[in-house]
Coordinates of N, CA and C in Angstrom, one line a residue:
M1 N 119.6 72.1 98.4 CA 118.8 73.1 97.8 C 119.0 74.4 98.1
L2 N 119.1 75.2 96.8 CA 119.7 76.7 97.1 C 118.6 77.6 97.6
M3 N 119.0 78.2 98.9 CA 117.8 79.0 99.4 C 118.1 80.4 98.9
V4 N 116.8 81.0 98.7 CA 116.8 82.4 98.1 C 116.6 83.3 99.2
R5 N 117.4 84.3 99.3 CA 117.4 85.4 100.5 C 116.1 86.1 100.1
R6 N 115.2 86.3 101.1 CA 114.2 87.1 100.9 C 114.3 88.5 101.1
Q7 N 113.6 89.4 100.2 CA 113.9 90.9 100.4 C 112.9 91.4 101.5
R8 N 113.3 92.4 102.1 CA 112.5 92.8 103.3 C 111.6 94.1 102.7
L9 N 110.4 93.8 102.9 CA 109.4 94.9 102.1 C 108.8 95.8 103.2
I10 N 108.9 96.9 102.7 CA 108.0 98.3 103.6 C 107.0 98.5 102.6
I11 N 105.7 98.5 103.0 CA 104.4 98.9 102.4 C 104.1 100.2 102.9
V12 N 103.9 101.4 102.0 CA 103.5 102.7 102.1 C 101.9 102.6 102.0
G13 N 101.3 103.0 103.2 CA 100.0 103.1 103.3 C 99.2 101.9 104.0
A14 N 98.7 102.1 104.9 CA 98.1 100.9 105.9 C 96.6 101.2 105.9
G15 N 96.0 100.7 104.6 CA 94.6 100.6 104.6 C 94.1 99.6 103.7
G16 N 92.9 100.0 103.1 CA 92.2 98.9 102.5 C 92.9 98.2 101.3
Y17 N 93.5 99.0 100.5 CA 94.4 98.5 99.4 C 95.6 97.7 99.9
A18 N 96.2 98.1 100.8 CA 97.2 97.4 101.6 C 96.8 95.9 101.9
K19 N 95.5 95.7 102.4 CA 95.0 94.2 102.4 C 95.3 93.4 101.2
S20 N 94.7 93.8 100.1 CA 95.0 93.2 99.0 C 96.3 93.0 98.3
V21 N 97.3 93.8 98.8 CA 98.5 93.6 98.4 C 99.0 92.6 99.2
L22 N 98.9 92.7 100.5 CA 99.3 91.6 101.5 C 99.0 90.1 101.1
D23 N 97.7 90.1 100.7 CA 97.2 89.0 100.2 C 97.8 88.4 98.8
S24 N 98.3 89.3 98.0 CA 99.0 88.8 96.7 C 100.3 88.9 96.6
L25 N 101.2 89.0 97.8 CA 102.5 88.9 97.8 C 103.2 87.5 97.7
D26 N 104.2 87.4 97.2 CA 105.0 86.0 96.9 C 106.0 86.1 98.3
Y27 N 105.4 85.4 99.2 CA 106.2 85.2 100.4 C 107.3 84.2 100.5
E28 N 107.7 83.7 99.3 CA 108.9 83.0 99.1 C 109.9 83.9 98.9
R29 N 109.6 85.2 98.3 CA 110.6 86.1 97.8 C 110.6 87.2 98.7
L30 N 109.6 87.5 99.5 CA 109.4 88.7 100.4 C 109.0 88.4 101.7
V31 N 109.5 89.4 102.6 CA 109.3 89.2 104.1 C 108.6 90.5 104.3
V32 N 107.5 91.0 105.1 CA 107.0 92.4 105.2 C 107.6 92.7 106.6
H33 N 108.4 93.9 106.4 CA 109.1 94.5 107.6 C 108.1 95.3 108.4
G34 N 107.3 95.9 107.6 CA 105.9 96.7 108.3 C 105.5 97.7 107.4
F35 N 104.8 98.9 107.7 CA 104.2 100.0 106.9 C 105.0 101.4 107.3
I36 N 104.8 102.2 106.3 CA 105.1 103.6 106.5 C 103.6 104.1 106.4
D37 N 103.0 104.7 107.3 CA 101.7 105.7 107.4 C 101.8 106.9 107.9
E38 N 101.3 108.0 107.4 CA 101.4 109.4 108.0 C 100.6 109.5 109.0
R39 N 99.5 108.6 109.6 CA 98.9 109.0 110.5 C 99.7 108.4 111.8
R40 N 99.8 109.5 112.7 CA 100.9 109.2 113.8 C 100.1 108.4 115.0
D41 N 98.8 108.3 115.0 CA 98.3 107.3 116.1 C 98.2 106.0 115.5
L42 N 98.6 105.7 114.4 CA 98.4 104.2 113.9 C 99.7 103.4 114.3
R43 N 99.6 102.2 114.8 CA 100.6 101.5 115.3 C 100.9 100.0 114.6
E44 N 99.8 99.8 114.2 CA 99.8 98.3 113.5 C 98.8 98.3 112.4
H45 N 98.9 97.3 111.4 CA 97.9 97.1 110.5 C 98.1 95.7 109.9
M46 N 96.7 94.9 110.1 CA 96.8 93.4 109.6 C 97.9 92.5 110.4
G47 N 98.1 93.0 111.6 CA 99.2 92.2 112.4 C 100.7 92.4 112.2
F48 N 100.9 93.7 111.0 CA 102.3 94.1 110.9 C 102.4 95.5 111.5
P49 N 103.6 95.8 112.0 CA 103.8 97.2 112.7 C 103.9 98.2 111.8
V50 N 103.5 99.3 112.2 CA 103.9 100.7 111.4 C 105.0 101.1 111.8
V51 N 106.1 101.1 111.1 CA 107.5 101.2 111.5 C 108.0 102.8 111.4
A52 N 107.2 103.4 110.7 CA 107.5 104.9 110.3 C 106.5 105.5 110.0
H53 N 106.5 107.0 110.0 CA 105.4 107.8 109.5 C 106.0 108.6 108.4
S54 N 107.3 108.4 108.0 CA 107.8 109.3 106.9 C 109.1 108.3 106.4
L55 N 109.9 108.7 105.2 CA 110.9 108.0 104.8 C 111.9 108.4 105.6
E56 N 112.0 109.6 106.1 CA 113.0 110.2 107.0 C 113.2 109.6 108.5
E57 N 112.1 108.8 109.0 CA 112.3 108.2 110.1 C 112.9 106.8 110.2
L58 N 113.0 106.3 108.9 CA 113.5 104.9 108.7 C 115.2 105.0 109.0
E59 N 115.7 104.1 109.6 CA 117.2 103.9 109.6 C 117.4 103.0 108.5
D60 N 118.5 103.4 107.6 CA 119.2 102.6 106.7 C 117.9 102.0 105.5
P61 N 117.3 102.9 104.8 CA 116.2 102.8 104.2 C 116.6 102.0 102.9
E62 N 117.9 102.0 102.6 CA 118.3 101.3 101.2 C 118.3 99.9 101.6
R63 N 118.0 99.4 102.7 CA 118.0 98.0 103.3 C 116.6 97.2 102.7
Y64 N 115.8 98.2 102.2 CA 114.4 97.5 102.1 C 114.0 97.7 100.5
V65 N 112.9 97.0 100.2 CA 112.3 97.5 99.0 C 111.0 97.9 99.4
Y66 N 110.2 98.6 98.7 CA 108.9 99.4 98.8 C 107.8 99.0 97.9
F67 N 106.6 99.3 98.6 CA 105.5 99.1 97.5 C 104.5 100.2 98.0
I68 N 103.8 101.0 97.2 CA 103.0 102.0 97.7 C 101.6 101.5 97.6
A69 N 100.8 101.3 98.6 CA 99.5 100.8 98.6 C 98.6 102.2 99.1
I70 N 98.6 103.1 98.2 CA 97.6 104.1 98.3 C 96.7 104.3 97.3
G71 N 95.5 104.3 97.6 CA 94.4 104.2 96.5 C 94.3 105.5 95.7
S72 N 94.6 106.7 96.4 CA 94.5 107.8 95.8 C 95.7 108.1 94.4
N73 N 95.3 108.5 93.4 CA 96.5 108.5 92.3 C 97.3 109.6 92.6
P74 N 96.7 110.8 92.9 CA 97.7 111.9 93.3 C 98.6 111.6 94.6
K75 N 98.1 111.1 95.3 CA 98.7 110.8 96.7 C 99.9 109.7 96.4
R76 N 99.5 108.8 95.5 CA 100.4 107.6 95.2 C 101.5 108.2 94.4
R77 N 101.2 109.2 93.5 CA 102.4 109.7 92.7 C 103.5 110.6 93.6
V78 N 102.8 111.3 94.6 CA 103.7 111.9 95.5 C 104.7 110.9 96.2
W79 N 104.1 109.8 96.9 CA 105.1 109.0 97.4 C 106.1 108.2 96.3
F80 N 105.4 108.1 95.2 CA 106.3 107.4 94.1 C 107.5 108.3 94.0
D81 N 107.3 109.5 93.7 CA 108.5 110.5 93.5 C 109.3 110.7 94.6
R82 N 109.0 110.4 95.8 CA 109.7 110.3 97.0 C 110.7 109.3 97.0
I83 N 110.3 108.3 96.8 CA 111.0 106.9 96.8 C 111.9 107.0 95.7
V84 N 111.5 107.3 94.3 CA 112.5 107.4 93.1 C 113.5 108.5 93.6
E85 N 113.3 109.5 94.1 CA 114.2 110.5 94.2 C 115.3 110.1 95.3
A86 N 114.7 109.4 96.1 CA 115.8 108.8 97.3 C 116.7 107.6 96.7
G87 N 116.3 107.2 95.5 CA 117.1 106.1 95.0 C 116.8 104.8 95.5
L88 N 115.4 104.4 96.1 CA 115.2 103.4 96.7 C 114.4 102.4 95.7
E89 N 114.2 101.1 95.7 CA 113.7 100.1 95.0 C 112.2 99.9 95.1
L90 N 111.3 99.9 94.1 CA 110.1 99.7 94.0 C 109.8 98.4 93.5
I91 N 109.0 97.7 94.2 CA 108.7 96.4 93.4 C 107.2 96.2 92.9
T92 N 107.0 95.5 91.7 CA 105.6 95.2 91.4 C 105.0 94.0 92.0
V93 N 103.9 94.0 92.3 CA 103.1 92.9 92.9 C 102.1 92.3 91.8
V94 N 102.2 91.1 91.5 CA 101.3 90.4 90.5 C 100.6 89.2 91.4
D95 N 99.4 89.2 91.5 CA 98.6 88.2 92.3 C 99.1 86.8 91.4
R96 N 98.9 85.6 92.3 CA 99.2 84.4 91.5 C 98.1 83.9 90.5
S97 N 97.2 84.5 90.8 CA 95.8 84.1 89.8 C 95.8 85.1 88.5
A98 N 96.6 86.0 88.5 CA 96.4 87.0 87.2 C 97.2 86.4 86.1
R99 N 96.7 87.0 85.1 CA 97.3 86.5 83.8 C 98.0 87.6 83.1
V100 N 99.3 87.9 82.9 CA 99.9 88.9 82.3 C 100.8 88.2 81.2
S101 N 100.3 88.9 79.9 CA 101.1 88.1 78.8 C 102.6 88.5 78.9
S102 N 103.5 87.6 78.4 CA 105.0 87.6 78.5 C 105.3 88.6 77.2
M103 N 104.1 89.1 76.3 CA 104.4 90.0 75.3 C 104.0 91.4 75.9
S104 N 103.7 91.5 77.2 CA 103.5 92.8 77.5 C 104.5 93.3 78.6
E105 N 104.4 94.5 79.0 CA 105.3 95.2 79.8 C 104.5 96.0 80.9
L106 N 105.0 95.6 82.3 CA 104.8 96.4 83.5 C 105.9 97.4 84.0
G107 N 105.4 98.6 84.5 CA 106.4 99.4 85.1 C 106.5 99.3 86.5
R108 N 107.3 100.0 87.2 CA 107.8 100.0 88.4 C 106.6 100.3 89.3
G109 N 106.6 99.3 90.5 CA 105.6 99.8 91.5 C 104.1 99.5 91.2
C110 N 103.8 98.5 90.2 CA 102.4 98.3 89.9 C 101.9 97.1 90.7
F111 N 100.4 97.1 90.5 CA 99.9 96.1 91.2 C 98.9 95.3 90.3
V112 N 98.9 94.0 90.1 CA 97.9 93.2 89.2 C 97.1 92.4 90.2
G113 N 95.9 92.6 90.4 CA 95.2 92.0 91.4 C 94.6 90.6 91.0
K114 N 93.7 90.0 91.8 CA 93.3 88.7 91.6 C 92.3 88.5 90.3
L115 N 92.7 87.6 89.5 CA 92.0 87.2 88.3 C 92.1 88.4 87.0
A116 N 92.9 89.3 87.4 CA 93.1 90.4 86.5 C 93.8 89.8 85.1
I117 N 93.5 90.6 83.9 CA 94.2 89.9 82.7 C 94.7 91.2 82.0
V118 N 96.2 90.9 81.8 CA 96.9 91.9 80.7 C 97.2 91.0 79.8
N119 N 96.6 91.5 78.4 CA 96.9 90.5 77.1 C 98.2 91.3 76.6
A120 N 98.3 90.6 75.3 CA 99.4 90.9 74.4 C 99.8 92.4 74.0
D121 N 101.1 92.7 73.9 CA 101.5 93.8 73.5 C 100.8 95.2 74.2
V122 N 100.7 95.0 75.6 CA 100.2 96.0 76.3 C 101.3 96.6 77.0
S123 N 101.1 98.0 77.1 CA 102.4 98.8 77.9 C 101.9 99.6 79.0
V124 N 102.2 99.0 80.3 CA 101.5 99.5 81.6 C 102.6 100.4 82.3
G125 N 102.3 101.6 82.5 CA 103.6 102.5 83.2 C 103.7 102.2 84.6
D126 N 104.5 103.1 85.2 CA 104.8 103.1 86.6 C 103.5 103.2 87.5
D127 N 103.6 102.6 88.6 CA 102.8 103.0 89.8 C 101.3 102.7 89.1
V128 N 101.0 101.7 88.5 CA 99.6 101.6 88.0 C 99.0 100.4 88.9
V129 N 97.5 100.6 89.0 CA 96.9 99.7 89.8 C 95.9 98.8 88.6
V130 N 95.9 97.6 88.5 CA 95.1 96.9 87.8 C 94.4 96.1 88.7
N131 N 93.1 96.3 89.0 CA 92.6 95.7 90.2 C 91.7 94.3 90.0
T132 N 91.2 93.9 90.8 CA 90.4 92.5 90.8 C 89.6 92.3 89.5
M133 N 89.9 91.2 88.7 CA 89.2 91.1 87.8 C 88.9 92.1 86.6
A134 N 89.9 93.0 86.6 CA 90.3 94.0 85.6 C 90.7 93.3 84.3
L135 N 90.4 93.7 83.1 CA 90.8 93.3 81.7 C 91.5 94.4 81.0
I136 N 92.7 94.2 80.5 CA 93.3 95.4 79.8 C 93.7 94.3 78.4
E137 N 92.9 94.6 77.3 CA 93.1 94.0 76.2 C 94.3 94.4 75.4
H138 N 94.6 93.7 74.2 CA 95.9 93.8 73.5 C 96.0 95.1 73.0
G139 N 97.3 95.7 72.8 CA 97.8 96.8 72.4 C 97.2 98.1 73.0
C140 N 97.0 98.0 74.3 CA 96.6 99.1 75.1 C 97.9 99.6 75.7
K141 N 97.9 101.1 75.9 CA 98.8 101.6 76.6 C 98.2 102.6 77.9
V142 N 98.7 102.1 79.1 CA 98.4 102.7 80.1 C 99.4 103.7 81.0
G143 N 99.1 104.9 81.1 CA 100.2 105.7 81.6 C 100.4 105.6 83.1
D144 N 101.4 106.3 83.6 CA 101.8 106.3 84.9 C 100.7 106.7 85.9
H145 N 100.6 105.9 87.0 CA 99.8 106.5 88.3 C 98.6 106.2 88.0
A146 N 97.9 105.4 86.9 CA 96.5 105.2 86.4 C 96.1 103.9 87.5
N147 N 94.6 104.0 87.5 CA 94.1 102.9 88.3 C 93.0 102.4 87.3
I148 N 93.1 101.0 86.9 CA 92.0 100.3 86.3 C 91.4 99.5 87.3
S149 N 90.1 99.8 87.6 CA 89.4 99.3 88.9 C 88.7 98.2 88.6
T150 N 88.1 97.4 89.7 CA 87.8 96.2 89.8 C 86.7 96.0 88.7
K151 N 86.8 94.8 87.9 CA 86.0 94.4 86.7 C 85.7 95.5 85.6
A152 N 86.6 96.4 85.6 CA 86.8 97.5 84.4 C 87.2 96.7 83.3
A153 N 86.8 96.7 82.1 CA 87.2 96.2 80.9 C 87.6 97.2 79.8
I154 N 89.0 97.4 79.6 CA 89.6 98.3 78.6 C 89.9 97.3 77.3
N155 N 89.1 97.7 76.3 CA 89.4 97.1 75.0 C 90.4 97.3 74.2
G156 N 90.7 96.5 73.0 CA 91.8 96.7 72.3 C 92.4 98.1 71.8
D157 N 93.8 98.3 71.8 CA 94.3 99.7 71.4 C 93.7 100.9 72.1
V158 N 93.4 100.8 73.2 CA 92.9 102.0 74.0 C 94.3 102.8 74.7
R159 N 94.1 104.0 74.7 CA 95.2 104.7 75.5 C 94.6 105.4 76.6
V160 N 95.2 105.1 77.8 CA 94.8 105.6 79.1 C 95.8 106.6 79.6
G161 N 95.5 107.8 79.9 CA 96.6 108.9 80.0 C 97.1 108.6 81.7
D162 N 98.2 109.4 81.8 CA 98.6 109.4 83.2 C 97.7 109.8 84.1
G163 N 97.6 108.9 85.3 CA 96.9 109.4 86.3 C 95.4 109.2 86.4
S164 N 94.9 108.6 85.3 CA 93.5 108.4 85.2 C 92.8 107.3 86.0
F165 N 91.7 107.4 86.4 CA 90.9 106.4 87.1 C 89.7 105.8 86.4
V166 N 89.8 104.5 86.2 CA 88.6 103.9 85.4 C 88.1 103.1 86.3
G167 N 86.7 103.4 86.6 CA 85.9 102.9 87.6 C 85.4 101.6 87.3
S168 N 85.0 101.0 88.5 CA 84.6 99.5 88.6 C 83.3 99.2 87.8
S169 N 83.7 98.1 87.0 CA 82.5 97.6 85.9 C 82.4 98.5 84.9
S170 N 83.3 99.4 84.6 CA 83.2 100.2 83.6 C 83.7 99.5 82.3
V171 N 83.5 99.9 81.1 CA 83.7 99.5 79.9 C 84.2 100.5 78.9
V172 N 85.3 100.4 78.4 CA 86.0 101.4 77.4 C 86.1 100.6 75.9
A173 N 85.1 101.1 75.0 CA 85.3 100.5 73.6 C 86.7 100.8 73.0
G174 N 87.0 99.8 72.1 CA 88.4 99.8 71.6 C 88.8 101.1 70.6
Q175 N 90.0 101.2 70.7 CA 90.6 102.3 69.8 C 90.4 103.7 70.3
L176 N 90.2 103.9 71.5 CA 89.8 105.3 72.1 C 90.9 105.8 72.9
S177 N 90.7 107.0 73.3 CA 91.6 107.7 74.2 C 91.1 108.3 75.3
I178 N 91.6 108.1 76.8 CA 91.4 108.8 77.8 C 92.4 109.6 78.1
G179 N 92.0 110.8 78.4 CA 93.2 111.8 78.7 C 93.7 111.7 79.9
S180 N 94.7 112.4 80.4 CA 95.3 112.3 81.8 C 94.7 112.9 82.7
W181 N 94.6 112.2 84.1 CA 94.1 112.8 85.2 C 92.5 112.9 85.0
T182 N 91.9 111.9 84.6 CA 90.5 111.8 84.2 C 89.7 110.7 85.0
V183 N 88.5 110.9 85.3 CA 87.7 110.0 86.1 C 86.7 109.2 85.2
V184 N 86.6 108.2 85.1 CA 85.7 107.4 84.5 C 84.8 106.8 85.5
G185 N 83.3 107.1 85.7 CA 82.7 106.6 86.7 C 82.3 105.2 86.7
A186 N 82.0 104.5 87.8 CA 81.7 103.2 88.0 C 80.6 102.9 87.1
G187 N 80.8 101.8 86.3 CA 79.7 101.3 85.4 C 79.5 102.0 84.0
A188 N 80.3 103.0 83.8 CA 80.1 103.7 82.7 C 80.6 103.0 81.5
V189 N 80.0 103.3 80.2 CA 80.3 102.6 79.1 C 80.9 103.9 78.0
V190 N 82.3 103.8 78.0 CA 83.0 104.9 77.3 C 83.0 104.5 75.6
V191 N 82.3 105.3 74.8 CA 82.2 105.1 73.4 C 82.9 106.0 72.3
K192 N 83.4 107.0 73.0 CA 84.2 108.1 72.4 C 85.3 108.7 73.2
D193 N 86.2 109.2 72.4 CA 87.4 109.7 73.2 C 87.0 110.7 74.4
V194 N 87.9 110.6 75.6 CA 87.6 111.6 76.6 C 88.7 112.3 76.8
G195 N 88.6 113.6 77.0 CA 89.6 114.3 77.3 C 90.3 114.3 78.6
S196 N 91.2 115.2 79.1 CA 92.0 115.3 80.2 C 91.2 116.0 81.2
G197 N 91.5 115.7 82.5 CA 91.1 116.4 83.6 C 89.5 116.6 83.8
V198 N 88.7 115.7 83.4 CA 87.5 115.8 83.5 C 86.7 114.5 84.2
T199 N 85.5 114.4 84.6 CA 84.8 113.2 85.0 C 83.8 112.9 84.0
V200 N 83.7 111.7 83.6 CA 82.5 111.0 82.7 C 82.0 110.0 83.6
A201 N 80.4 110.0 83.3 CA 79.7 108.8 83.7 C 78.6 108.3 82.9
G202 N 77.8 107.4 83.3 CA 76.7 106.9 82.6 C 76.9 106.1 81.3
V203 N 75.8 105.7 80.8 CA 75.7 104.8 79.5 C 75.0 105.4 78.5
P204 N 75.4 105.9 77.5 CA 77.0 106.1 77.2 C 77.4 107.1 78.1
A205 N 78.9 107.0 78.5 CA 79.4 108.0 79.1 C 79.6 109.4 78.6
R206 N 79.1 110.3 79.6 CA 79.1 111.8 79.1 C 79.8 112.5 80.3
K207 N 80.3 113.7 79.9 CA 81.3 114.5 81.0 C 80.0 115.2 81.8
I208 N 80.1 115.0 83.2 CA 79.4 115.2 84.1 C 80.2 116.4 85.0
R209 N 81.4 116.6 84.7 CA 82.1 117.7 85.8 C 83.5 118.0 85.0
D210 N 83.8 119.4 84.8 CA 84.8 119.8 84.1 C 86.2 119.7 85.0
E211 N 86.2 118.6 86.1 CA 87.4 118.5 86.8 C 87.3 117.2 87.2
A212 N 88.4 116.6 87.5 CA 88.5 115.1 88.1 C 88.6 115.1 89.7
S213 N 87.8 114.6 90.4 CA 87.9 114.5 91.9 C 88.5 113.1 92.3
F214 N 89.8 113.2 93.1 CA 90.5 112.1 93.5 C 90.4 112.4 95.1
W215 N 90.3 111.2 95.6 CA 90.2 111.2 97.1 C 91.5 111.1 97.7

């Protein structure tokens, strides 16, 4: 039998998101070397060591592949840029229970969680979270660093801009556009286009803030 050499993985961010990532990894292909986390007092997470607090602390960083498990879209983008500028490899993680159409595309460093569905002719950018039981219907375009949260439903031919957060159990009607770095609140029902850099919430969704707050 041909043995496949497993890649050594470093996960950036030792928090709740990392727990989902660990549970969804393909351990026949990957072995977790440890975490990078900026908290200096943190030594381990979920039984794996924190091996560094920055990229600069790693010896021979090119020996590893990387995944960024940080929930905040802006913070995740910062780490994405650091890793790409260093010429290091980012992997995409798709849970075994998820369904991603062969006619769709996922970018670098994406996560597709348990029972999530990405249907035909969908383009998902780099560093995107498609969380547990989320649905992205046919023909959608999702920009870099976006987060489609748990049980969110994005209907057909929707455009989601870079860095936007679509909250848990929200629904976006088809053929609409959500701007860049916008927050759609949990449970919202979006029935018209949403601009960039705002927060919307409610049924139907209305603008509640002229800025988007990311944690």
